[in-house]
Amino acid sequence: VGLSERKPRNALEAKRVLKEGGERRAAAATAMNDRSSRSHAVFEVRVETRRRGDAATRRGRFLLADLAGSESAGRTNESGNARRREARTINQSLLALGQVISALSEQKKADHVPYRDSKLTRLLQDSLGGTAATVLIACVAPTLASREETLSTLRYADRAS
């Protein structure tokens, strides 16, 4: 829980930091999923290079965001207030991200893109607009019981394309 910044010196250390972040991520069992992500995870890698004898520094940034899925409280059999609040917060941030994606993908560019509507969209702002290349990978379940969630996820992903 929370935000931290690390400066690994090589790929092996970066891999260790990514693994540690995954282990600290909130997860819990629900009726739909035995290890359901109950939080979003964002992993950012910044790289700087400089050729010998060249004063210019080239900078790059890679952002990997693993978003908690939207699960309806009724299907997950969650009855506790804390779990329902958790689900509501996840759903609100996914809705805000969807609104940002919609604003960016409209034929006529929107006058306002609502990046400030959630911490998630604020954090992802530089990766969503401008010259950034963005890839969305949607994880879906191929079961009839998960049909509604799968269709919803695919519609969400389609808006981003």
Coordinates of N, CA and C in Angstrom, one line a residue:
V1 N 0.9 -1.2 0.0 CA 0.0 0.0 0.0 C 0.9 1.2 0.0
G2 N 0.6 2.2 -0.9 CA 1.3 3.4 -0.9 C 2.2 3.5 -2.1
L3 N 3.1 4.5 -2.1 CA 3.9 4.8 -3.2 C 5.4 4.8 -2.8
S4 N 6.3 4.2 -3.5 CA 7.7 4.3 -3.2 C 8.5 4.4 -4.5
E5 N 9.7 5.0 -4.3 CA 10.6 5.1 -5.5 C 11.9 4.4 -5.2
R6 N 12.3 3.6 -6.1 CA 13.6 2.9 -6.0 C 14.4 3.2 -7.2
K7 N 15.7 3.1 -7.1 CA 16.6 3.4 -8.2 C 17.6 2.2 -8.4
P8 N 17.0 1.1 -9.0 CA 17.9 0.0 -9.2 C 19.0 0.3 -10.2
R9 N 20.2 -0.4 -10.1 CA 21.3 -0.1 -10.9 C 21.4 -1.0 -12.1
N10 N 20.6 -2.0 -12.1 CA 20.6 -3.0 -13.3 C 19.3 -3.7 -13.4
A11 N 19.2 -4.5 -14.5 CA 17.9 -5.2 -14.8 C 17.6 -6.2 -13.7
L12 N 18.5 -6.8 -13.1 CA 18.2 -7.8 -12.0 C 17.6 -7.1 -10.8
E13 N 18.2 -6.0 -10.4 CA 17.6 -5.2 -9.3 C 16.2 -4.7 -9.7
A14 N 16.0 -4.3 -10.9 CA 14.6 -3.8 -11.3 C 13.6 -5.0 -11.2
K15 N 14.0 -6.2 -11.6 CA 13.2 -7.3 -11.5 C 12.8 -7.6 -10.1
R16 N 13.8 -7.5 -9.2 CA 13.5 -7.7 -7.8 C 12.5 -6.7 -7.2
V17 N 12.7 -5.4 -7.6 CA 11.7 -4.4 -7.2 C 10.3 -4.7 -7.7
L18 N 10.2 -5.1 -8.9 CA 8.9 -5.4 -9.5 C 8.3 -6.6 -8.7
K19 N 9.0 -7.6 -8.4 CA 8.5 -8.7 -7.7 C 8.1 -8.3 -6.3
E20 N 8.9 -7.5 -5.6 CA 8.5 -7.0 -4.3 C 7.2 -6.2 -4.3
G21 N 7.1 -5.4 -5.3 CA 5.8 -4.6 -5.5 C 4.6 -5.5 -5.7
G22 N 4.8 -6.5 -6.5 CA 3.7 -7.5 -6.7 C 3.3 -8.2 -5.4
E23 N 4.3 -8.5 -4.5 CA 4.0 -9.2 -3.3 C 3.3 -8.3 -2.3
R24 N 3.5 -7.0 -2.4 CA 2.9 -6.0 -1.5 C 1.5 -5.6 -1.9
R25 N 1.1 -6.0 -3.1 CA -0.1 -5.6 -3.6 C -1.3 -6.3 -2.9
A26 N -2.4 -5.5 -2.7 CA -3.5 -6.0 -2.0 C -4.3 -7.0 -2.9
A27 N -4.6 -8.2 -2.4 CA -5.3 -9.2 -3.1 C -6.2 -10.0 -2.1
A28 N -7.3 -10.5 -2.5 CA -8.2 -11.2 -1.7 C -9.0 -12.2 -2.5
A29 N -9.5 -13.2 -1.9 CA -10.4 -14.2 -2.5 C -11.8 -13.6 -2.6
T30 N -12.4 -13.9 -3.7 CA -13.9 -13.6 -3.9 C -14.5 -14.8 -4.5
A31 N -15.8 -14.8 -4.6 CA -16.5 -15.9 -5.2 C -16.2 -16.1 -6.7
M32 N -15.7 -15.0 -7.3 CA -15.4 -15.1 -8.7 C -13.9 -15.4 -9.0
N33 N -13.0 -15.1 -8.0 CA -11.6 -15.2 -8.3 C -10.9 -15.5 -6.9
D34 N -10.0 -16.5 -6.9 CA -9.4 -16.9 -5.6 C -8.3 -15.9 -5.3
R35 N -7.8 -15.1 -6.2 CA -6.7 -14.1 -5.9 C -7.1 -12.8 -6.7
S36 N -8.1 -12.1 -6.3 CA -8.5 -10.9 -6.9 C -7.7 -9.7 -6.5
S37 N -7.2 -9.0 -7.5 CA -6.5 -7.8 -7.1 C -7.4 -6.8 -6.5
R38 N -7.1 -6.2 -5.4 CA -7.9 -5.2 -4.7 C -7.3 -3.9 -4.8
S39 N -6.3 -3.7 -5.7 CA -5.6 -2.4 -5.8 C -5.0 -2.4 -7.2
H40 N -4.7 -1.2 -7.7 CA -4.0 -1.0 -8.9 C -2.5 -1.0 -8.6
A41 N -1.7 -1.4 -9.6 CA -0.3 -1.4 -9.4 C 0.3 -0.7 -10.6
V42 N 1.3 0.3 -10.3 CA 1.9 1.0 -11.4 C 3.4 0.9 -11.2
F43 N 4.1 0.4 -12.2 CA 5.6 0.3 -12.2 C 6.2 1.1 -13.3
E44 N 7.0 2.1 -12.9 CA 7.6 3.0 -13.9 C 9.1 2.8 -14.0
V45 N 9.6 2.7 -15.2 CA 11.0 2.6 -15.4 C 11.4 3.8 -16.2
R46 N 12.4 4.5 -15.7 CA 13.0 5.6 -16.4 C 14.4 5.3 -16.8
V47 N 14.8 5.6 -18.0 CA 16.1 5.2 -18.5 C 16.8 6.5 -19.1
E48 N 18.0 6.7 -18.8 CA 18.8 7.8 -19.3 C 20.0 7.2 -19.9
T49 N 20.4 7.7 -21.1 CA 21.6 7.3 -21.8 C 22.3 8.5 -22.4
R50 N 23.6 8.4 -22.5 CA 24.4 9.4 -23.0 C 25.6 8.8 -23.7
R51 N 25.8 9.2 -25.0 CA 27.0 8.7 -25.7 C 28.2 9.3 -25.2
R52 N 29.3 8.6 -25.2 CA 30.6 9.2 -24.8 C 30.9 10.4 -25.6
G53 N 31.3 11.4 -25.0 CA 31.7 12.7 -25.7 C 30.5 13.5 -26.1
D54 N 29.3 13.0 -25.9 CA 28.1 13.8 -26.3 C 27.5 14.4 -25.0
A55 N 27.2 15.7 -25.0 CA 26.6 16.3 -23.9 C 25.1 16.1 -23.7
A56 N 24.5 15.7 -24.8 CA 23.0 15.4 -24.8 C 22.7 14.1 -24.1
T57 N 21.6 14.2 -23.2 CA 21.1 13.0 -22.6 C 19.8 12.6 -23.1
R58 N 19.6 11.4 -23.5 CA 18.3 10.9 -24.0 C 17.6 10.2 -22.8
R59 N 16.3 10.5 -22.7 CA 15.5 10.0 -21.6 C 14.3 9.2 -22.2
G60 N 14.0 8.1 -21.5 CA 12.8 7.3 -21.9 C 12.1 6.9 -20.7
R61 N 10.8 6.6 -20.8 CA 10.0 6.2 -19.7 C 9.1 5.1 -20.2
F62 N 8.9 4.1 -19.3 CA 8.1 3.0 -19.6 C 7.2 2.8 -18.3
L63 N 5.9 2.8 -18.5 CA 4.9 2.7 -17.4 C 4.1 1.4 -17.6
L64 N 4.2 0.6 -16.6 CA 3.4 -0.7 -16.6 C 2.3 -0.5 -15.6
A65 N 1.1 -0.5 -16.0 CA 0.0 -0.4 -15.0 C -0.9 -1.7 -15.0
D66 N -1.0 -2.3 -13.9 CA -1.8 -3.5 -13.8 C -3.1 -3.1 -12.9
L67 N -4.2 -3.0 -13.6 CA -5.4 -2.4 -13.0 C -6.2 -3.5 -12.4
A68 N -6.7 -3.2 -11.2 CA -7.7 -4.2 -10.5 C -8.9 -4.2 -11.4
G69 N -9.5 -5.4 -11.5 CA -10.7 -5.5 -12.3 C -12.0 -5.0 -11.6
S70 N -12.9 -4.7 -12.4 CA -14.2 -4.3 -11.9 C -15.1 -5.5 -11.7
E71 N -15.4 -5.9 -10.5 CA -16.3 -7.0 -10.2 C -17.5 -6.5 -9.4
S72 N -18.7 -7.0 -9.9 CA -19.9 -6.5 -9.2 C -20.0 -7.2 -7.8
A73 N -20.4 -6.4 -6.8 CA -20.5 -6.9 -5.5 C -21.5 -8.1 -5.4
G74 N -22.5 -8.1 -6.2 CA -23.5 -9.2 -6.1 C -22.9 -10.5 -6.6
R75 N -22.1 -10.5 -7.7 CA -21.5 -11.7 -8.2 C -20.3 -12.2 -7.3
T76 N -19.7 -11.3 -6.6 CA -18.5 -11.8 -5.8 C -18.9 -12.2 -4.4
N77 N -20.2 -12.1 -4.0 CA -20.8 -12.4 -2.7 C -20.1 -11.6 -1.6
E78 N -19.7 -10.4 -1.9 CA -19.1 -9.5 -0.9 C -20.2 -8.8 -0.1
S79 N -20.2 -8.9 1.2 CA -21.2 -8.2 2.0 C -20.6 -7.2 3.0
G80 N -19.3 -7.2 3.2 CA -18.7 -6.3 4.2 C -18.6 -4.9 3.6
N81 N -18.8 -3.9 4.5 CA -18.7 -2.5 4.1 C -17.3 -2.2 3.6
A82 N -16.3 -2.7 4.2 CA -14.9 -2.4 3.7 C -14.7 -2.9 2.3
R83 N -15.1 -4.1 2.0 CA -15.0 -4.6 0.7 C -15.8 -3.9 -0.4
R84 N -17.0 -3.5 0.0 CA -17.8 -2.7 -0.9 C -17.2 -1.3 -1.2
R85 N -16.6 -0.7 -0.1 CA -16.0 0.6 -0.4 C -14.8 0.4 -1.3
E86 N -14.0 -0.6 -1.0 CA -12.9 -1.0 -1.9 C -13.3 -1.1 -3.3
A87 N -14.3 -1.9 -3.6 CA -14.8 -2.1 -4.9 C -15.3 -0.8 -5.5
R88 N -16.0 0.0 -4.8 CA -16.5 1.3 -5.3 C -15.3 2.2 -5.7
T89 N -14.2 2.2 -4.9 CA -13.1 3.0 -5.2 C -12.4 2.5 -6.5
I90 N -12.3 1.2 -6.7 CA -11.7 0.6 -7.9 C -12.6 1.0 -9.1
N91 N -13.9 0.8 -8.9 CA -14.8 1.1 -10.1 C -14.8 2.6 -10.4
Q92 N -14.7 3.5 -9.4 CA -14.6 4.9 -9.7 C -13.4 5.3 -10.5
S93 N -12.2 4.7 -10.1 CA -11.0 5.0 -10.9 C -11.0 4.4 -12.3
L94 N -11.6 3.3 -12.4 CA -11.7 2.7 -13.8 C -12.7 3.5 -14.7
L95 N -13.8 4.0 -14.0 CA -14.7 4.9 -14.7 C -14.0 6.2 -15.2
A96 N -13.2 6.8 -14.3 CA -12.4 8.0 -14.6 C -11.5 7.7 -15.8
L97 N -10.8 6.6 -15.7 CA -9.9 6.2 -16.8 C -10.6 6.1 -18.1
G98 N -11.8 5.5 -18.1 CA -12.6 5.3 -19.3 C -13.1 6.7 -19.8
Q99 N -13.4 7.6 -19.0 CA -13.7 9.0 -19.4 C -12.6 9.7 -20.1
V100 N -11.4 9.5 -19.5 CA -10.2 10.1 -20.2 C -9.9 9.4 -21.5
I101 N -10.0 8.1 -21.6 CA -9.9 7.4 -22.9 C -10.9 7.9 -23.9
S102 N -12.1 8.0 -23.5 CA -13.2 8.5 -24.4 C -12.9 9.9 -24.9
A103 N -12.5 10.8 -24.0 CA -12.2 12.2 -24.3 C -11.0 12.2 -25.3
L104 N -10.0 11.4 -25.1 CA -8.9 11.4 -26.0 C -9.2 10.8 -27.4
S105 N -10.1 9.8 -27.4 CA -10.4 9.1 -28.7 C -11.5 9.7 -29.5
E106 N -12.1 10.7 -29.0 CA -13.2 11.4 -29.8 C -12.6 11.9 -31.1
Q107 N -13.4 11.9 -32.2 CA -13.0 12.4 -33.5 C -12.6 13.8 -33.3
K108 N -13.4 14.6 -32.8 CA -13.1 16.0 -32.5 C -12.5 16.1 -31.1
K109 N -11.3 16.5 -31.0 CA -10.6 16.5 -29.7 C -11.4 17.3 -28.7
A110 N -11.5 16.7 -27.5 CA -12.3 17.3 -26.4 C -11.6 18.6 -25.9
D111 N -12.4 19.5 -25.5 CA -11.8 20.7 -24.9 C -11.1 20.4 -23.6
H112 N -11.7 19.5 -22.9 CA -11.2 19.1 -21.6 C -11.0 17.6 -21.4
V113 N -9.9 17.2 -21.0 CA -9.7 15.8 -20.7 C -9.6 15.7 -19.1
P114 N -10.5 14.9 -18.5 CA -10.6 14.9 -17.1 C -9.5 14.1 -16.3
Y115 N -8.2 14.4 -16.5 CA -7.2 13.7 -15.9 C -7.2 13.8 -14.3
R116 N -7.7 14.9 -13.8 CA -7.7 15.2 -12.4 C -8.8 14.5 -11.6
D117 N -9.6 13.7 -12.3 CA -10.8 13.1 -11.6 C -10.4 11.9 -10.8
S118 N -9.2 11.4 -10.9 CA -8.7 10.3 -10.0 C -7.2 10.3 -9.9
K119 N -6.7 9.7 -8.9 CA -5.2 9.6 -8.7 C -4.7 8.7 -9.8
L120 N -5.4 7.7 -10.3 CA -4.9 6.8 -11.3 C -4.7 7.6 -12.6
T121 N -5.7 8.4 -13.0 CA -5.6 9.1 -14.3 C -4.5 10.2 -14.2
R122 N -4.4 10.8 -13.1 CA -3.3 11.8 -12.9 C -2.0 11.1 -13.0
L123 N -1.8 10.0 -12.5 CA -0.5 9.2 -12.6 C -0.2 8.8 -14.0
L124 N -1.3 8.4 -14.7 CA -1.1 7.9 -16.1 C -1.1 9.0 -17.2
Q125 N -1.4 10.2 -16.8 CA -1.6 11.3 -17.7 C -0.6 11.4 -18.8
D126 N 0.7 11.4 -18.5 CA 1.7 11.5 -19.5 C 1.8 10.3 -20.5
S127 N 1.3 9.2 -20.0 CA 1.3 8.0 -20.9 C 0.1 7.8 -21.8
L128 N -0.9 8.7 -21.6 CA -2.2 8.5 -22.3 C -2.3 9.5 -23.5
G129 N -1.8 10.6 -23.4 CA -2.0 11.6 -24.5 C -0.7 12.0 -25.1
G130 N -0.8 13.0 -26.0 CA 0.4 13.5 -26.7 C 1.1 12.5 -27.6
T131 N 2.4 12.4 -27.4 CA 3.2 11.5 -28.3 C 3.4 10.1 -27.7
A132 N 2.8 9.8 -26.6 CA 3.0 8.6 -25.9 C 2.4 7.4 -26.7
A133 N 3.1 6.3 -26.7 CA 2.5 5.1 -27.3 C 1.9 4.3 -26.2
T134 N 0.7 3.9 -26.3 CA 0.0 3.2 -25.2 C -0.6 1.9 -25.7
V135 N -0.4 0.8 -25.0 CA -1.0 -0.5 -25.3 C -1.8 -0.9 -24.1
L136 N -3.0 -1.4 -24.4 CA -3.9 -1.9 -23.4 C -4.1 -3.4 -23.6
I137 N -3.8 -4.2 -22.6 CA -4.0 -5.6 -22.7 C -5.1 -6.0 -21.7
A138 N -6.2 -6.6 -22.2 CA -7.3 -6.9 -21.4 C -7.3 -8.4 -21.1
C139 N -7.5 -8.7 -19.8 CA -7.6 -10.1 -19.4 C -9.1 -10.5 -19.2
V140 N -9.5 -11.5 -19.9 CA -10.9 -11.9 -19.8 C -11.0 -13.4 -19.5
A141 N -12.2 -13.8 -19.0 CA -12.4 -15.2 -18.7 C -13.3 -15.8 -19.8
P142 N -12.9 -17.0 -20.4 CA -13.7 -17.6 -21.5 C -14.8 -18.5 -21.0
T143 N -15.4 -18.1 -19.9 CA -16.5 -18.9 -19.4 C -17.9 -18.2 -19.6
L144 N -18.9 -19.0 -19.7 CA -20.2 -18.4 -19.8 C -20.6 -17.6 -18.6
A145 N -20.2 -18.1 -17.4 CA -20.6 -17.4 -16.2 C -19.9 -16.0 -16.1
S146 N -18.8 -15.8 -16.9 CA -18.2 -14.5 -16.8 C -18.5 -13.6 -18.1
R147 N -19.5 -14.0 -18.8 CA -19.8 -13.4 -20.1 C -20.0 -11.9 -20.0
E148 N -20.7 -11.4 -19.0 CA -21.0 -10.0 -18.8 C -19.7 -9.2 -18.5
E149 N -18.9 -9.7 -17.6 CA -17.7 -9.0 -17.3 C -16.7 -9.0 -18.5
T150 N -16.7 -10.1 -19.2 CA -15.8 -10.2 -20.4 C -16.2 -9.2 -21.5
L151 N -17.5 -9.1 -21.7 CA -18.0 -8.2 -22.7 C -17.8 -6.7 -22.3
S152 N -18.0 -6.5 -21.0 CA -17.7 -5.1 -20.5 C -16.2 -4.8 -20.7
T153 N -15.3 -5.7 -20.3 CA -13.9 -5.5 -20.5 C -13.5 -5.2 -21.9
L154 N -14.1 -6.0 -22.8 CA -13.7 -5.9 -24.2 C -14.2 -4.5 -24.8
R155 N -15.4 -4.1 -24.3 CA -15.9 -2.8 -24.8 C -15.0 -1.7 -24.2
Y156 N -14.6 -1.8 -23.0 CA -13.7 -0.8 -22.4 C -12.4 -0.8 -23.2
A157 N -11.8 -1.9 -23.5 CA -10.6 -2.0 -24.3 C -10.8 -1.4 -25.7
D158 N -11.9 -1.7 -26.3 CA -12.2 -1.2 -27.6 C -12.2 0.3 -27.7
R159 N -12.7 1.0 -26.7 CA -12.7 2.5 -26.6 C -11.3 3.0 -26.7
A160 N -10.3 2.3 -26.2 CA -8.9 2.8 -26.2 C -8.2 2.6 -27.5
S161 N -8.8 1.8 -28.4 CA -8.0 1.5 -29.6 C -8.3 2.5 -30.7

